[in-house]
CSV table of C-alpha atoms in Angstrom, one decimal:
chain,number,residue,atom,x,y,z
A,10,MET,CA,51.1,159.5,99.0
A,11,LYS,CA,52.1,157.2,96.1
A,12,ALA,CA,50.4,155.0,93.6
A,13,LEU,CA,51.3,152.2,91.2
A,14,ILE,CA,49.5,151.6,87.9
A,15,LEU,CA,49.8,148.2,86.3
A,16,VAL,CA,50.2,149.2,82.7
A,17,GLY,CA,51.4,145.8,81.6
A,18,GLY,CA,52.0,144.6,78.1
A,19,TYR,CA,51.0,144.7,74.5
A,20,GLY,CA,47.3,145.6,74.7
A,21,THR,CA,46.4,142.9,72.2
A,22,ARG,CA,42.6,143.0,73.1
A,23,LEU,CA,42.5,146.6,71.9
A,24,ARG,CA,44.3,146.1,68.6
A,25,PRO,CA,44.6,147.6,66.0
A,26,LEU,CA,44.6,150.9,68.1
A,27,THR,CA,47.5,149.6,70.2
A,28,LEU,CA,49.6,149.0,67.1
A,29,SER,CA,50.0,152.8,67.0
A,30,LYS,CA,50.1,153.7,70.7
A,31,PRO,CA,50.6,151.9,74.0
A,32,LYS,CA,47.1,151.1,75.4
A,33,PRO,CA,47.3,153.6,78.4
A,34,LEU,CA,47.8,156.4,75.8
A,35,VAL,CA,44.8,155.4,73.7
A,36,GLU,CA,42.2,158.1,74.2
A,37,PHE,CA,39.0,157.4,76.1
A,38,ALA,CA,36.4,160.2,76.0
A,39,ASN,CA,39.0,162.5,74.4
A,40,LYS,CA,41.7,161.9,77.1
A,41,PRO,CA,44.4,159.2,77.3
A,42,MET,CA,43.0,156.3,79.4
A,43,ILE,CA,45.8,156.7,82.0
A,44,LEU,CA,45.1,160.4,82.4
A,45,HIS,CA,41.6,159.7,83.9
A,46,GLN,CA,43.4,157.6,86.6
A,47,ILE,CA,46.3,160.0,87.3
A,48,GLU,CA,44.0,163.0,87.6
A,49,ALA,CA,41.8,161.0,90.1
A,50,LEU,CA,44.8,160.1,92.1
A,51,GLN,CA,46.2,163.6,92.1
A,52,ALA,CA,42.8,164.9,93.4
A,53,VAL,CA,43.2,162.9,96.7
A,54,GLY,CA,46.8,164.0,97.3
A,55,VAL,CA,48.9,161.4,95.5
A,56,ASN,CA,52.1,163.2,94.5
A,57,GLU,CA,54.0,160.3,92.8
A,58,VAL,CA,52.7,157.7,90.3
A,59,ILE,CA,54.8,154.7,89.3
A,60,LEU,CA,53.9,153.0,86.1
A,61,ALA,CA,54.7,149.2,86.0
A,62,ILE,CA,55.4,148.7,82.3
A,63,ASN,CA,57.0,146.2,79.9
A,64,TYR,CA,56.1,147.6,76.5
A,65,GLN,CA,57.2,150.7,74.6
A,66,PRO,CA,58.6,152.5,77.7
A,67,GLN,CA,60.2,155.3,75.6
A,68,VAL,CA,56.8,156.3,74.1
A,69,MET,CA,55.2,156.3,77.6
A,70,GLN,CA,58.1,158.3,79.1
A,71,SER,CA,58.0,161.1,76.6
A,72,PHE,CA,54.3,161.5,77.0
A,73,LEU,CA,54.5,161.4,80.8
A,74,GLU,CA,57.3,164.0,81.0
A,75,GLU,CA,55.1,166.4,79.2
A,76,PHE,CA,52.1,165.6,81.5
A,77,GLU,CA,54.4,165.7,84.6
A,78,MET,CA,55.4,169.3,83.8
A,79,ARG,CA,51.9,170.4,83.1
A,80,GLN,CA,50.2,168.8,86.1
A,81,GLY,CA,52.9,169.1,88.7
A,82,ILE,CA,53.0,165.4,89.7
A,83,LYS,CA,56.0,163.1,89.7
A,84,ILE,CA,55.6,160.1,87.3
A,85,THR,CA,58.2,157.4,87.0
A,86,CYS,CA,58.4,154.1,85.1
A,87,SER,CA,59.3,150.7,86.7
A,88,GLN,CA,60.3,148.6,83.7
A,89,GLU,CA,59.9,144.8,83.7
A,90,THR,CA,62.4,142.7,81.8
A,91,GLU,CA,59.9,139.9,81.8
A,92,PRO,CA,56.2,139.8,82.5
A,93,LEU,CA,55.7,139.7,86.3
A,94,GLY,CA,51.9,139.3,86.5
A,95,THR,CA,49.9,141.6,88.8
A,96,ALA,CA,52.0,141.2,92.0
A,97,GLY,CA,55.6,140.9,90.8
A,98,PRO,CA,55.7,144.6,89.6
A,99,LEU,CA,55.0,145.7,93.2
A,100,ALA,CA,58.1,143.8,94.4
A,101,LEU,CA,60.1,145.3,91.5
A,102,ALA,CA,59.0,148.9,92.5
A,103,LYS,CA,59.3,148.2,96.3
A,104,GLU,CA,62.0,150.9,97.0
A,105,LYS,CA,59.9,153.5,95.1
A,106,LEU,CA,56.7,152.6,97.0
A,107,ILE,CA,57.9,152.8,100.5
A,108,GLU,CA,57.7,156.1,102.2
A,109,GLU,CA,59.2,157.3,105.5
A,110,SER,CA,55.7,158.2,106.7
A,111,GLY,CA,54.6,154.6,106.2
A,112,GLU,CA,51.5,155.7,104.3
A,113,PRO,CA,49.5,153.1,102.3
A,114,PHE,CA,49.7,153.3,98.5
A,115,PHE,CA,47.2,152.8,95.7
A,116,VAL,CA,47.4,150.1,93.0
A,117,PHE,CA,45.3,150.4,89.8
A,118,ASN,CA,44.7,148.1,86.9
A,119,SER,CA,45.2,150.5,83.9
A,120,ASP,CA,42.0,149.4,82.0
A,121,ILE,CA,39.6,150.4,84.8
A,122,ILE,CA,37.2,153.4,84.3
A,123,CYS,CA,34.8,154.3,87.1
A,124,GLU,CA,33.9,157.2,89.5
A,125,TYR,CA,37.1,156.6,91.5
A,126,PRO,CA,35.8,157.0,95.1
A,127,LEU,CA,39.4,157.3,96.4
A,128,ARG,CA,38.9,159.7,99.2
A,129,GLU,CA,36.2,157.4,100.7
A,130,MET,CA,38.6,154.5,100.2
A,131,ILE,CA,41.3,156.2,102.2
A,132,GLU,CA,38.8,156.8,105.1
A,133,PHE,CA,37.5,153.2,104.9
A,134,HIS,CA,41.1,151.9,105.0
A,135,LYS,CA,42.0,153.9,108.0
A,136,ALA,CA,38.8,152.9,109.8
A,137,HIS,CA,39.1,149.1,109.5
A,138,GLY,CA,42.8,149.0,110.5
A,139,GLY,CA,43.5,146.0,108.2
A,140,GLU,CA,46.4,145.5,105.8
A,141,ALA,CA,44.7,145.9,102.5
A,142,SER,CA,41.5,147.3,100.9
A,143,ILE,CA,40.0,146.2,97.6
A,144,LEU,CA,37.3,148.1,95.7
A,145,VAL,CA,34.6,145.6,94.6
A,146,THR,CA,31.7,146.1,92.2
A,147,LYS,CA,28.4,144.3,91.8
A,148,VAL,CA,27.7,142.3,88.6
A,149,ASP,CA,24.6,140.7,87.1
A,150,GLU,CA,26.4,137.5,86.1
A,151,PRO,CA,29.0,136.6,88.7
A,152,SER,CA,29.6,133.1,87.2
A,153,LYS,CA,31.8,134.8,84.6
A,154,TYR,CA,34.2,136.2,87.2
A,155,GLY,CA,36.1,135.5,90.3
A,156,VAL,CA,33.7,136.4,93.1
A,157,VAL,CA,34.8,138.0,96.4
A,158,VAL,CA,32.9,136.4,99.3
A,159,LEU,CA,32.7,138.9,102.2
A,160,ASP,CA,31.1,139.8,105.5
A,161,GLU,CA,28.4,142.2,104.4
A,162,GLU,CA,28.5,144.2,107.7
A,163,THR,CA,32.3,144.7,108.0
A,164,GLY,CA,33.5,144.2,104.5
A,165,LYS,CA,36.0,141.6,105.6
A,166,VAL,CA,36.9,139.1,102.9
A,167,LYS,CA,36.1,135.5,103.7
A,168,LYS,CA,37.3,133.9,100.5
A,169,PHE,CA,37.6,134.1,96.7
A,170,VAL,CA,35.7,131.8,94.4
A,171,GLU,CA,36.8,131.6,90.7
A,172,LYS,CA,33.8,131.5,88.3
A,173,PRO,CA,31.4,129.8,90.7
A,174,ALA,CA,28.9,127.2,89.3
A,175,SER,CA,26.4,128.1,92.0
A,176,PHE,CA,25.6,131.5,93.5
A,177,VAL,CA,28.0,132.5,96.3
A,178,GLY,CA,27.8,136.3,95.8
A,179,ASN,CA,27.7,139.0,93.2
A,180,LYS,CA,30.7,141.2,94.0
A,181,ILE,CA,33.9,141.1,92.0
A,182,ASN,CA,37.4,142.7,92.3
A,183,ALA,CA,37.2,146.1,90.6
A,184,GLY,CA,41.0,146.4,90.1
A,185,ILE,CA,41.7,149.3,92.5
A,186,TYR,CA,43.5,148.6,95.8
A,187,LEU,CA,44.8,150.5,98.8
A,188,LEU,CA,47.7,148.6,100.5
A,189,ASN,CA,49.9,149.0,103.5
A,190,THR,CA,53.6,148.8,102.7
A,191,SER,CA,53.7,145.5,104.8
A,192,VAL,CA,52.0,143.8,101.8
A,193,LEU,CA,55.2,144.2,99.9
A,194,ASP,CA,56.8,141.7,102.3
A,195,ARG,CA,54.4,139.0,100.9
A,196,ILE,CA,55.5,139.5,97.3
A,197,GLN,CA,58.6,138.1,95.6
A,198,PRO,CA,60.1,139.7,92.4
A,199,ARG,CA,58.9,136.9,90.2
A,200,PRO,CA,55.8,136.3,88.0
A,201,MET,CA,53.1,136.4,90.7
A,202,SER,CA,49.3,137.1,90.9
A,203,ILE,CA,48.1,139.5,93.4
A,204,GLU,CA,44.5,138.1,93.1
A,205,ARG,CA,45.4,134.4,93.4
A,206,GLU,CA,48.4,134.4,95.6
A,207,VAL,CA,48.7,137.6,97.7
A,208,PHE,CA,45.1,138.5,98.5
A,209,PRO,CA,44.1,135.0,99.7
A,210,SER,CA,47.0,134.9,102.1
A,211,ILE,CA,46.0,138.4,103.5
A,212,ALA,CA,42.4,137.2,103.8
A,213,GLU,CA,43.4,134.1,105.7
A,214,ASP,CA,45.0,136.4,108.2
A,215,GLY,CA,41.8,138.3,108.5
A,216,ARG,CA,43.4,141.5,107.3
A,217,LEU,CA,41.7,142.0,103.9
A,218,TYR,CA,38.7,144.3,103.5
A,219,THR,CA,36.4,145.4,100.6
A,220,MET,CA,34.6,148.6,99.9
A,221,VAL,CA,31.6,148.3,97.5
A,222,LEU,CA,31.6,150.7,94.5
A,223,THR,CA,28.2,152.4,94.1
A,224,GLY,CA,28.8,154.1,90.8
A,225,PHE,CA,29.5,152.9,87.3
A,226,TRP,CA,32.5,150.6,86.5
A,227,MET,CA,34.0,149.0,83.4
A,228,ASP,CA,37.1,147.3,82.2
A,229,ILE,CA,37.6,149.1,78.9
A,230,GLY,CA,40.4,146.9,77.6
A,231,GLN,CA,38.5,145.5,74.6
A,232,PRO,CA,36.4,147.3,72.0
A,233,LYS,CA,32.9,146.2,73.1
A,234,ASP,CA,33.6,147.1,76.7
A,235,TYR,CA,35.3,150.3,75.6
A,236,LEU,CA,32.1,151.5,74.0
A,237,ILE,CA,30.0,150.3,77.0
A,238,GLY,CA,32.3,152.2,79.2
A,239,LEU,CA,32.0,155.3,77.0
A,240,ARG,CA,28.2,155.2,77.4
A,241,LEU,CA,28.5,154.8,81.2
A,242,TYR,CA,31.1,157.6,81.5
A,243,LEU,CA,29.1,160.1,79.4
A,244,ASP,CA,26.0,159.3,81.5
A,245,HIS,CA,28.1,160.0,84.6
A,246,LEU,CA,29.0,163.4,83.2
A,247,ARG,CA,25.3,164.1,82.5
A,248,ARG,CA,24.2,163.1,86.0
A,249,ASN,CA,26.9,165.5,87.4
A,250,SER,CA,25.6,168.3,85.1
A,251,SER,CA,28.9,168.5,83.4
A,252,SER,CA,29.5,171.5,81.1
A,253,GLU,CA,31.8,169.2,79.0
A,254,LEU,CA,28.8,167.7,77.1
A,255,ALA,CA,27.7,169.2,73.8
A,256,VAL,CA,24.3,170.8,73.3
A,257,GLY,CA,22.5,171.9,70.2
A,258,PRO,CA,19.7,171.0,67.8
A,259,ASN,CA,21.9,168.3,66.1
A,260,ILE,CA,22.8,166.6,69.4
A,261,ILE,CA,21.0,163.5,70.7
A,262,GLY,CA,21.7,162.4,74.3
A,263,ASN,CA,25.2,162.5,75.7
A,264,VAL,CA,27.9,163.6,73.3
A,265,LEU,CA,31.5,164.9,73.9
A,266,ILE,CA,33.0,167.1,71.1
A,267,ASP,CA,36.4,168.7,71.2
A,268,ASP,CA,36.3,172.5,70.7
A,269,SER,CA,38.3,172.2,67.5
A,270,VAL,CA,35.9,170.0,65.6
A,271,LYS,CA,34.1,171.3,62.5
A,272,ILE,CA,30.6,170.0,61.9
A,273,GLY,CA,28.5,170.5,58.7
A,274,GLU,CA,24.8,171.1,58.3
A,275,GLY,CA,22.1,168.6,58.8
A,276,CYS,CA,24.1,166.1,61.0
A,277,MET,CA,22.6,164.0,63.8
A,278,ILE,CA,25.2,163.2,66.5
A,279,GLY,CA,24.5,160.9,69.4
A,280,PRO,CA,23.8,159.3,71.7
A,281,ASP,CA,27.0,158.2,73.3
A,282,VAL,CA,29.6,159.8,70.9
A,283,ALA,CA,33.1,161.2,71.6
A,284,ILE,CA,34.7,163.2,68.8
A,285,GLY,CA,38.4,164.1,69.2
A,286,PRO,CA,40.4,167.2,68.3
A,287,GLY,CA,40.8,168.2,64.6
A,288,CYS,CA,37.9,166.0,63.3
A,289,VAL,CA,35.8,167.2,60.4
A,290,ILE,CA,32.2,166.0,60.2
A,291,GLU,CA,30.7,167.0,56.8
A,292,SER,CA,27.0,167.6,56.1
A,293,GLY,CA,24.3,165.0,56.7
A,294,VAL,CA,26.5,162.7,58.7
A,295,ARG,CA,24.9,160.3,61.3
A,296,LEU,CA,27.0,159.3,64.4
A,297,SER,CA,25.9,157.1,67.3
A,298,LEU,CA,27.7,155.1,70.0
A,299,CYS,CA,31.1,155.7,68.6
A,300,THR,CA,34.5,157.3,69.2
A,301,LEU,CA,36.4,159.3,66.5
A,302,MET,CA,40.0,159.8,67.4
A,303,LYS,CA,42.1,162.9,66.6
A,304,GLY,CA,42.0,164.1,62.9
A,305,VAL,CA,39.2,161.9,61.6
A,306,ARG,CA,37.2,163.1,58.6
A,307,VAL,CA,33.7,161.8,58.0
A,308,LYS,CA,32.4,162.7,54.6
A,309,SER,CA,28.9,163.8,53.8
A,310,SER,CA,25.9,161.5,54.4
A,311,ALA,CA,28.2,158.8,56.0
A,312,HIS,CA,26.9,156.7,59.0
A,313,VAL,CA,29.1,155.5,61.8
A,314,SER,CA,27.6,153.5,64.7
A,315,GLY,CA,28.9,151.1,67.4
A,316,SER,CA,32.5,151.6,66.2
A,317,ILE,CA,35.9,153.1,67.0
A,318,ILE,CA,37.6,155.1,64.2
A,319,GLY,CA,41.4,155.5,64.6
A,320,TRP,CA,43.5,158.6,64.3
A,321,HIS,CA,43.6,160.5,60.9
A,322,SER,CA,41.2,158.1,59.2
A,323,THR,CA,38.6,159.0,56.6
A,324,ILE,CA,35.1,157.6,56.2
A,325,GLY,CA,33.9,158.1,52.6
A,326,GLN,CA,30.8,159.8,51.4
A,327,SER,CA,27.6,157.7,52.1
A,328,ALA,CA,29.7,154.9,53.7
A,329,HIS,CA,28.3,152.8,56.5
A,330,VAL,CA,30.6,151.6,59.4
A,331,SER,CA,28.9,149.7,62.1
A,332,SER,CA,28.6,146.7,64.5
A,333,MET,CA,31.8,147.0,66.5
A,334,ALA,CA,34.1,148.0,63.6
A,335,VAL,CA,37.5,149.1,64.8
A,336,LEU,CA,39.6,151.1,62.3
A,337,GLY,CA,43.3,151.6,63.1
A,338,GLU,CA,45.3,154.7,62.4
A,339,ASP,CA,45.2,156.3,58.9
A,340,VAL,CA,42.6,154.0,57.4
A,341,HIS,CA,40.7,155.4,54.4
A,342,VAL,CA,37.3,154.0,53.5
A,343,SER,CA,36.1,154.8,50.0
A,344,ASP,CA,32.7,156.3,49.2
A,345,THR,CA,29.5,154.2,49.6
A,346,MET,CA,31.4,151.3,51.3
A,347,PHE,CA,29.6,149.1,53.8
A,348,LEU,CA,31.8,147.8,56.7
A,349,ASN,CA,30.1,145.5,59.3
A,350,GLY,CA,32.1,144.6,62.4
A,351,VAL,CA,35.5,144.7,60.7
A,352,VAL,CA,38.9,145.2,62.3
A,353,VAL,CA,41.2,147.2,60.0
A,354,LEU,CA,44.9,147.4,60.6
A,355,PRO,CA,46.6,150.8,60.2
A,356,HIS,CA,47.4,152.5,56.9
A,357,LYS,CA,44.9,150.7,54.7
A,358,GLU,CA,42.6,151.8,52.0
A,359,ILE,CA,39.2,150.1,51.9
A,360,ALA,CA,37.5,150.0,48.5
A,361,SER,CA,35.3,146.8,49.0
A,362,HIS,CA,32.2,146.0,51.0
A,363,PHE,CA,32.6,143.8,54.1
A,364,VAL,CA,29.3,142.5,55.2
A,365,LYS,CA,30.7,140.0,57.7
A,366,PRO,CA,33.1,140.7,60.6
A,367,GLU,CA,36.7,140.0,59.6
A,368,ILE,CA,40.2,141.3,60.2
A,369,ILE,CA,41.6,143.3,57.2
A,370,MET,CA,45.3,143.0,57.1
């Protein structure tokens, strides 16, 4: 069985982190984003993953070669010479996606983190006998999204309504699809939207079905949603009694700490924190709702909350970093500094207070 992941372009919403790495390789809960998806696909028998990519293919390829050898799964890149939207990449990769067995294939948007009910999705797809299956998720404010209007009994899609002014439903496209290879005949190798052009035509033919996701879901393509997604993911680990979560007198709530991390005395860590490999947390540090990427040092009595700290950065003694601050790679914050909601580009030294959100070039 095969799968295609829509990796896409520059990852501008997650800058400055994506100035150092392609977005799919940015760690989420101490693992590259794309690895969460590849492992879920491999668990249901997918043996080849195709990445539709138009940015930094060399960096992606070198990482994937290493993972391919370690995991025993074939990973290839399908490179766009121009952005092809969400459908065009499928046409470009058509020859790679078609199997002699005629099996359907998965399509993922690369920013999606969820419980990945892929085995159930395969059974659902077989049972309804249609041409395509979409995973949908319930949301509280459907007016912000494109809503999928469906038959609640069968899951058959009736229509799509973009940002409805009045209530028509509360289920939205969750960015995970299972498609028959016949869908490829509906797509041209040009910039094309699978949501606005391909799916409506399949729905008109009565051959498009939805499966409702019951667990958590988040598009983690921007910092605020990345941190919300982290909270949901760590809660999912807790509910499944995962041994990955840290325990101890200095741990509050759900916390993920790499085995190589060094932690000083008198720290309070959590809730909803991920600390990557090689990090050093000195004494008296307070961490909550944050991610520290590989090699970060947080000096004594510093406080980091609601923020993402990029690779090999340093937070100075008694410094405060909060309110959706995102520090790029190799950023060094001086002692006692106060950073509120700032976005700091890589390789900077910060020796001033920033009390209002701004971008530090």
